[in-house]
Coordinates of C-alpha atoms in Angstrom, one line a residue:
X1 CA 36.3 -23.7 63.9
X2 CA 36.4 -23.1 60.3
X3 CA 36.1 -19.4 60.8
X4 CA 38.2 -19.0 64.3
X5 CA 40.7 -20.9 61.8
X6 CA 40.1 -18.1 58.9
X7 CA 40.1 -15.6 61.8
X8 CA 43.9 -16.5 63.0
X9 CA 45.3 -16.6 59.5
X10 CA 45.4 -21.0 59.3
X11 CA 43.8 -20.7 55.7
X12 CA 44.7 -24.2 54.2
X13 CA 43.6 -25.6 57.8
X14 CA 40.3 -23.6 57.3
X15 CA 39.8 -25.0 54.0
X16 CA 40.3 -28.5 55.1
X17 CA 37.3 -27.8 57.8
X18 CA 35.4 -26.6 55.5
X19 CA 35.3 -29.5 53.3
X20 CA 34.3 -31.7 56.2
X21 CA 31.6 -29.3 56.8
X22 CA 30.1 -29.9 53.6
X23 CA 30.6 -33.8 53.8
X24 CA 28.2 -33.8 57.0
X25 CA 25.6 -31.8 55.3
X26 CA 26.2 -30.5 52.1
X27 CA 23.6 -27.3 52.3
X28 CA 23.7 -24.0 51.2
X29 CA 25.8 -22.5 53.8
X30 CA 28.3 -25.3 53.9
X31 CA 29.1 -24.8 50.2
X32 CA 29.5 -20.9 51.0
X33 CA 31.8 -21.9 53.8
X34 CA 34.1 -23.9 50.8
X35 CA 33.7 -21.3 48.6
X36 CA 34.9 -18.3 51.1
X37 CA 38.2 -20.6 52.3
X38 CA 39.0 -21.5 48.7
X39 CA 38.7 -17.7 47.6
X40 CA 41.0 -16.8 50.7
X41 CA 43.5 -19.3 49.7
X42 CA 43.5 -18.2 46.3
X43 CA 42.1 -21.0 44.8
X44 CA 39.6 -19.5 42.7
X45 CA 38.5 -21.3 40.4
X46 CA 37.4 -24.1 42.9
X47 CA 36.0 -21.1 44.9
X48 CA 33.6 -20.1 42.1
X49 CA 32.5 -23.8 41.8
X50 CA 31.7 -23.8 45.5
X51 CA 29.5 -20.3 44.7
X52 CA 27.8 -21.8 41.9
X53 CA 26.8 -24.8 44.0
X54 CA 25.8 -22.9 46.9
X55 CA 23.6 -20.3 44.5
X56 CA 22.0 -24.1 42.8
X57 CA 20.8 -24.8 46.6
X58 CA 19.8 -21.5 47.8
X59 CA 16.2 -20.8 48.3
X60 CA 16.1 -17.8 50.3
X61 CA 16.0 -14.2 48.5
X62 CA 18.8 -13.1 51.0
X63 CA 21.4 -16.1 50.5
X64 CA 21.3 -15.7 46.7
X65 CA 22.1 -11.5 47.0
X66 CA 24.9 -12.7 49.3
X67 CA 26.6 -15.7 47.4
X68 CA 25.7 -13.3 43.9
X69 CA 27.9 -10.7 45.7
X70 CA 30.4 -13.2 47.1
X71 CA 30.6 -14.8 43.4
X72 CA 31.5 -11.4 42.2
X73 CA 34.0 -10.6 44.4
X74 CA 35.9 -13.8 43.5
X75 CA 35.4 -12.7 40.0
X76 CA 37.5 -9.3 40.5
X77 CA 40.2 -11.6 41.9
X78 CA 40.1 -13.9 39.1
X79 CA 40.4 -10.9 36.9
X80 CA 43.7 -9.5 38.9
X81 CA 45.1 -13.2 38.8
X82 CA 44.4 -13.2 34.7
X83 CA 45.5 -10.1 34.3
X84 CA 49.0 -10.7 35.8
X85 CA 49.1 -14.0 33.4
X86 CA 48.0 -12.1 30.5
X87 CA 45.3 -13.3 30.0
X88 CA 43.8 -10.1 29.0
X89 CA 39.9 -11.5 27.5
X90 CA 39.5 -13.5 30.8
X91 CA 40.3 -10.7 32.9
X92 CA 37.8 -8.6 30.8
X93 CA 35.1 -11.2 30.9
X94 CA 35.3 -11.6 34.8
X95 CA 35.0 -7.8 34.7
X96 CA 31.6 -8.0 32.8
X97 CA 30.2 -11.0 34.8
X98 CA 31.4 -9.4 38.0
X99 CA 29.4 -6.1 36.9
X100 CA 26.5 -7.5 35.4
X101 CA 25.8 -9.7 38.8
X102 CA 25.9 -5.8 40.6
X103 CA 23.2 -4.7 38.4
X104 CA 21.2 -7.9 38.8
X105 CA 21.3 -7.8 42.7
X106 CA 21.0 -3.8 42.7
X107 CA 24.3 -2.6 44.5
X108 CA 23.7 -0.5 47.4
X109 CA 26.1 -1.6 50.6
X110 CA 29.7 -0.3 50.7
X111 CA 30.9 -4.1 49.7
X112 CA 28.9 -4.1 46.6
X113 CA 30.3 -0.6 45.5
X114 CA 33.2 -1.7 46.1
X115 CA 32.9 -5.0 43.8
X116 CA 31.5 -2.1 41.5
X117 CA 34.9 -0.3 42.1
X118 CA 37.4 -3.1 41.6
X119 CA 35.7 -4.6 38.8
X120 CA 35.7 -0.8 37.0
X121 CA 39.9 -0.4 38.0
X122 CA 40.7 -3.8 36.3
X123 CA 38.2 -3.6 33.7
X124 CA 40.3 -0.1 32.8
X125 CA 43.5 -2.0 32.8
X126 CA 42.3 -3.9 30.5
X127 CA 40.3 -1.5 27.9
X128 CA 42.7 -3.1 25.0
X129 CA 39.8 -5.6 24.9
X130 CA 37.2 -3.7 24.2
X131 CA 37.8 -3.5 20.6
X132 CA 39.1 -6.6 20.1
X133 CA 36.2 -8.3 22.0
X134 CA 33.4 -5.9 22.0
X135 CA 30.6 -8.3 23.2
X136 CA 32.9 -8.2 26.6
X137 CA 31.7 -4.7 27.1
X138 CA 28.1 -3.8 27.6
X139 CA 27.3 0.1 28.0
X140 CA 24.2 -0.5 29.0
X141 CA 25.4 -2.3 32.2
X142 CA 27.4 0.6 33.0
X143 CA 25.2 3.1 32.7
X144 CA 22.8 1.5 34.3
X145 CA 25.1 1.3 37.0
X146 CA 25.9 4.7 36.7
X147 CA 22.2 5.6 37.3
X148 CA 21.7 3.5 40.2
X149 CA 25.0 5.1 41.8
X150 CA 24.3 8.6 41.1
X151 CA 20.4 8.3 43.0
X152 CA 22.2 6.7 45.7
X153 CA 24.5 9.7 46.1
X154 CA 21.6 12.1 46.1
X155 CA 20.1 10.0 48.9
X156 CA 23.3 10.0 51.0
X157 CA 23.7 14.3 50.4
X158 CA 26.0 16.6 48.5
X159 CA 28.5 15.1 46.6
X160 CA 31.9 16.9 45.6
X161 CA 31.5 19.8 42.6
X162 CA 34.4 17.4 41.0
X163 CA 32.5 14.6 41.3
X164 CA 29.0 16.1 40.2
X165 CA 30.7 17.4 37.3
X166 CA 32.1 13.8 36.0
X167 CA 28.3 12.2 37.0
X168 CA 26.3 15.2 34.8
X169 CA 28.9 14.7 32.1
X170 CA 28.5 11.0 32.0
X171 CA 24.8 11.1 31.8
X172 CA 25.0 13.7 29.3
X173 CA 27.2 12.0 26.7
X174 CA 26.2 8.4 27.1
X175 CA 28.6 6.5 26.2
X176 CA 31.6 8.1 25.6
X177 CA 34.7 7.3 23.8
X178 CA 36.7 6.1 23.9
X179 CA 35.3 3.7 26.1
X180 CA 37.3 3.3 29.1
X181 CA 36.5 6.6 29.6
X182 CA 33.2 5.3 31.3
X183 CA 34.6 2.9 32.9
X184 CA 36.3 5.2 34.9
X185 CA 33.5 7.5 35.7
X186 CA 32.3 4.7 37.3
X187 CA 34.6 3.6 39.0
X188 CA 34.7 7.3 40.7
X189 CA 31.2 7.5 41.2
X190 CA 31.3 4.0 43.3
X191 CA 34.2 4.9 45.4
X192 CA 32.6 8.2 46.4
X193 CA 30.0 6.0 47.6
X194 CA 31.7 3.6 49.6
X195 CA 33.1 7.0 51.2
X196 CA 29.3 8.0 52.0
X197 CA 28.4 4.5 53.5
X198 CA 31.5 3.9 55.0
X199 CA 30.8 3.1 58.8
X200 CA 34.0 3.8 60.5
X201 CA 37.0 6.4 59.8
X202 CA 39.4 3.6 58.7
X203 CA 36.5 2.9 56.2
X204 CA 36.1 6.0 54.9
X205 CA 39.7 6.9 54.6
X206 CA 40.2 3.5 52.6
X207 CA 37.4 4.7 50.2
X208 CA 39.1 8.3 49.8
X209 CA 42.4 6.6 48.6
X210 CA 40.4 4.5 46.4
X211 CA 38.6 7.6 44.7
X212 CA 41.9 9.6 44.5
X213 CA 43.8 6.3 43.0
X214 CA 40.8 6.7 40.0
X215 CA 41.3 10.2 39.7
X216 CA 44.9 10.1 39.3
X217 CA 45.0 6.7 37.2
X218 CA 41.9 9.1 35.1
X219 CA 44.5 11.9 34.8
X220 CA 47.3 9.7 33.6
X221 CA 45.0 8.1 30.9
X222 CA 43.9 11.9 29.8
X223 CA 47.7 13.3 29.6
X224 CA 49.1 10.0 27.6
X225 CA 45.8 10.1 24.9
X226 CA 45.3 13.0 22.5
X227 CA 42.1 11.7 22.3
X228 CA 41.3 12.5 25.9
X229 CA 43.1 15.6 26.5
X230 CA 41.4 19.1 26.3
X231 CA 43.2 21.6 28.4
X232 CA 40.0 23.5 29.0
X233 CA 37.9 20.7 29.7
X234 CA 36.1 18.7 32.7
X235 CA 39.0 16.1 31.5
X236 CA 42.3 17.7 31.8
X237 CA 45.3 16.0 33.6
X238 CA 45.4 19.4 35.9
X239 CA 41.7 18.9 37.7
X240 CA 41.9 15.5 37.6
X241 CA 45.0 15.2 39.4
X242 CA 44.0 18.4 41.7
X243 CA 41.0 15.8 42.3
X244 CA 43.3 13.2 43.6
X245 CA 45.3 15.4 45.5
X246 CA 42.0 16.1 47.3
X247 CA 41.4 12.8 48.1
X248 CA 44.3 11.8 49.6
X249 CA 44.6 15.1 51.7
X250 CA 41.0 13.8 53.3
X251 CA 42.2 10.1 53.6
X252 CA 45.6 11.3 55.3
X253 CA 43.4 13.1 57.3
X254 CA 41.1 10.1 58.3
X255 CA 43.4 7.6 58.7
X256 CA 47.3 8.2 57.1
X257 CA 48.2 4.9 56.1
X258 CA 50.8 3.8 54.1
X259 CA 48.8 3.6 51.1
X260 CA 47.0 7.1 51.4
X261 CA 50.6 8.3 51.9
X262 CA 51.9 6.7 48.7
X263 CA 48.9 7.9 46.4
X264 CA 49.4 11.4 48.2
X265 CA 53.5 11.4 47.6
X266 CA 52.9 10.2 43.9
X267 CA 50.3 12.9 43.2
X268 CA 52.5 15.8 44.7
X269 CA 55.4 14.5 42.7
X270 CA 53.6 14.9 39.3
X271 CA 52.1 18.3 40.2
X272 CA 55.7 19.1 40.7
X273 CA 55.6 19.7 44.7
X274 CA 58.5 18.0 45.6
X275 CA 58.8 18.6 49.2
X276 CA 55.1 17.4 50.0
X277 CA 55.7 14.3 47.7
X278 CA 58.8 13.5 50.0
X279 CA 57.6 14.4 53.3
X280 CA 54.4 11.4 52.3
X281 CA 56.7 8.9 50.9
X282 CA 58.9 9.5 54.8
X283 CA 55.5 8.7 56.3
X284 CA 55.0 5.9 54.4
X285 CA 58.2 4.2 55.0
X286 CA 57.8 4.7 58.9
X287 CA 53.8 3.3 58.3
X288 CA 54.5 0.1 56.6
X289 CA 57.9 -0.9 57.5
X290 CA 58.3 -4.2 56.1
X291 CA 57.3 -2.6 52.6
X292 CA 59.5 -1.6 50.0
X293 CA 57.4 0.0 47.9
X294 CA 57.6 3.6 50.2
X295 CA 61.3 3.3 49.5
X296 CA 61.1 2.7 45.7
X297 CA 59.0 5.8 45.1
X298 CA 61.3 8.0 47.4
X299 CA 64.0 6.9 45.4
X300 CA 62.3 7.6 42.1
X301 CA 61.6 10.9 43.0
X302 CA 65.2 11.6 43.6
X303 CA 66.3 9.7 40.8
X304 CA 63.9 12.9 38.7
X305 CA 65.4 15.4 40.2
X306 CA 69.0 13.9 39.6
X307 CA 70.2 12.5 42.9
X308 CA 71.5 9.4 41.7
X309 CA 73.3 9.1 45.1
X310 CA 70.1 9.3 47.1
X311 CA 67.9 7.4 44.6
X312 CA 70.2 4.6 45.2
X313 CA 70.2 4.3 48.5
X314 CA 66.7 4.5 48.6
X315 CA 66.1 1.9 46.1
X316 CA 68.7 -0.4 47.8
X317 CA 66.7 -0.2 51.2
X318 CA 63.6 -1.2 49.1
X319 CA 65.4 -4.4 47.9
X320 CA 66.7 -4.7 51.4
X321 CA 63.4 -4.2 53.2
X322 CA 61.0 -6.2 50.8
X323 CA 63.5 -8.6 48.5
X324 CA 60.6 -9.6 46.4
X325 CA 59.4 -6.6 45.7
X326 CA 60.0 -5.6 41.8
X327 CA 60.4 -1.7 42.6
X328 CA 63.6 -2.2 44.2
X329 CA 65.1 -3.8 41.0
X330 CA 63.3 -1.6 38.8
X331 CA 64.8 1.6 40.5
X332 CA 68.4 -0.2 40.8
X333 CA 68.2 -1.0 36.6
X334 CA 67.1 2.9 36.1
X335 CA 69.9 4.3 38.3
X336 CA 72.3 1.5 36.7
X337 CA 71.0 3.3 33.2
X338 CA 71.8 6.7 34.0
X339 CA 75.5 5.7 35.0
X340 CA 75.5 4.3 31.4
X341 CA 76.8 0.8 33.4
X342 CA 76.2 -2.3 31.3
X343 CA 74.6 -4.1 34.3
X344 CA 71.4 -2.5 33.8
X345 CA 70.3 -5.1 31.2
X346 CA 70.9 -7.9 33.7
X347 CA 68.4 -6.0 36.1
X348 CA 66.2 -5.4 33.7
X349 CA 65.7 -8.9 33.2
X350 CA 65.4 -9.5 36.8
X351 CA 62.2 -7.2 37.0
X352 CA 60.4 -9.2 33.6
X353 CA 59.7 -12.0 36.3
X354 CA 57.7 -9.5 38.8
X355 CA 54.4 -8.4 38.6
X356 CA 53.3 -4.8 38.6
X357 CA 52.7 -1.6 36.6
X358 CA 56.5 -1.3 36.5
X359 CA 56.2 -4.2 34.1
X360 CA 55.8 -1.9 31.0
X361 CA 58.9 -0.1 32.0
X362 CA 60.9 -3.0 32.5
X363 CA 60.1 -4.7 29.2
X364 CA 60.7 -1.9 27.4
X365 CA 63.9 -1.1 29.1
X366 CA 65.0 -4.5 28.3
X367 CA 64.3 -4.5 25.1
X368 CA 65.7 -1.2 24.3
X369 CA 69.2 -2.1 25.8
X370 CA 69.4 -5.7 23.8
X371 CA 68.5 -3.9 20.7
X372 CA 71.0 -1.3 21.5
X373 CA 73.7 -4.0 22.5
X374 CA 73.2 -5.3 19.2
X375 CA 73.2 -2.7 17.1
X376 CA 76.8 -1.9 18.5
X377 CA 77.3 -5.4 17.6
X378 CA 76.5 -5.2 14.3
X379 CA 78.5 -1.8 13.8
X380 CA 81.8 -3.8 15.3
X381 CA 81.1 -6.8 12.8
X382 CA 80.4 -4.3 9.7
X383 CA 83.9 -2.5 10.4
X384 CA 85.9 -5.7 10.4
X385 CA 83.9 -7.4 7.8
X386 CA 82.7 -10.5 9.5
X387 CA 80.0 -12.3 9.5
X388 CA 76.8 -11.6 11.8
X389 CA 76.7 -14.8 13.9
X390 CA 74.6 -14.6 17.4
X391 CA 76.3 -16.3 20.4
X392 CA 73.7 -18.9 22.0
X393 CA 73.7 -16.2 24.7
X394 CA 73.0 -13.4 22.5
X395 CA 70.0 -15.3 20.8
X396 CA 68.4 -16.4 24.0
X397 CA 68.4 -12.4 24.9
X398 CA 66.8 -11.8 21.6
X399 CA 64.4 -14.1 22.2
X400 CA 63.4 -12.7 25.4
X401 CA 63.7 -9.2 24.3
X402 CA 61.0 -9.5 21.7
X403 CA 58.9 -11.6 23.9
X404 CA 59.3 -8.5 26.2
X405 CA 58.4 -6.0 23.2
X406 CA 55.6 -7.8 22.3
X407 CA 53.9 -7.7 25.7
X408 CA 55.0 -4.1 26.1
X409 CA 52.8 -3.3 23.1
X410 CA 49.7 -5.7 24.1
X411 CA 49.9 -3.9 27.5
X412 CA 50.8 -0.3 27.0
X413 CA 48.8 2.1 25.1
X414 CA 52.1 3.1 22.4
X415 CA 50.8 6.4 21.9
X416 CA 54.2 7.3 20.0
X417 CA 54.2 3.9 18.3
X418 CA 57.9 3.6 20.2
X419 CA 57.2 0.2 21.3
X420 CA 56.0 -1.0 17.6
X421 CA 59.4 0.5 15.9
X422 CA 61.4 -1.2 18.7
X423 CA 59.5 -4.9 18.4
X424 CA 60.2 -4.4 14.5
X425 CA 63.6 -3.8 14.9
X426 CA 64.4 -6.6 16.9
X427 CA 62.4 -8.9 14.6
X428 CA 64.8 -8.1 11.8
X429 CA 67.7 -9.1 13.9
X430 CA 65.5 -12.1 14.4
X431 CA 65.2 -13.3 10.9

């Protein structure tokens, strides 16, 4: 009955039924059922407790493995939640524990390498924690998983040339600097293994999309970091973008989902292939009619090419299609900024509450425009020789701008120091 409720999406009813099962017989399968249902209901702390109880009850080796993998999967979901809550240390710890569990059980299946992949992706996003908390980054675990993955890739058959280069490079260098490089290399190998282990074209397409996402993320890390960038090296952003494009093409041929189309469009846009990018984003709008993301991506493409009117229409369509999606609001703020409209501050402020990668852009945009408005007020008051006294609204905006600038500095690499400079100017205004 519990599994039937899960199958039709009545998650909270399934949680109640699972609790009843546990009351009747607190065996390992009952604990596992409670863990699965609470995890689906995003009651992650509760789910971890159920997994721990189940592992204590488990006497069978098969059960122990299933539970360890399930607990690791729950930890990756915790990492995502804690990342968005700004708890980067806890997110890094969750990823580290999930990877250790996968090494202990000897990851071999499609699901298990999926846990490795997701853990590495979130760990790469919180790589700033590696220097603050070195105990959260165990290079021995990552290198052992890399060796395990390489042996399984060899068993499965030949791998693409660019992937083989990544694996060989990682093994010859050992612990790479910066550490995020090793994490992304393992994510790439894990995603490739999922391609080889996939039992259907749909799963294979999903895995190709995952692999392309890793290479695209890797290319942005390479391009933004002077420590990583070498124009002729394996890690040049051009080669990584080519690899991402190959993966996106493979995914589109197997199963042209909205996610694969969005990836193909994004990679093509960065590679200056505007025609392919526009086509891919249009395909994505048709594949995901209830999602605002493809429209926001299309709007971004128009905005980059200076077509403000079409960009505004696309972002408006994103807002209409999915009002809670941050991308539509983010796009409208960028359009307003291009038109020198004063409402861009209000639109950036609306973006601050939304989760997602564009939060960095919203944080910087809001903080920058608040600082600009304060600088204009300072100039006006200096000319009129009046004392600088902020109104209640101005003071609230300044405090929020300081918060946004702090969050931008903590989340982004801020290679050129613009975020730190902006934060300093706002703190000076704040006295």
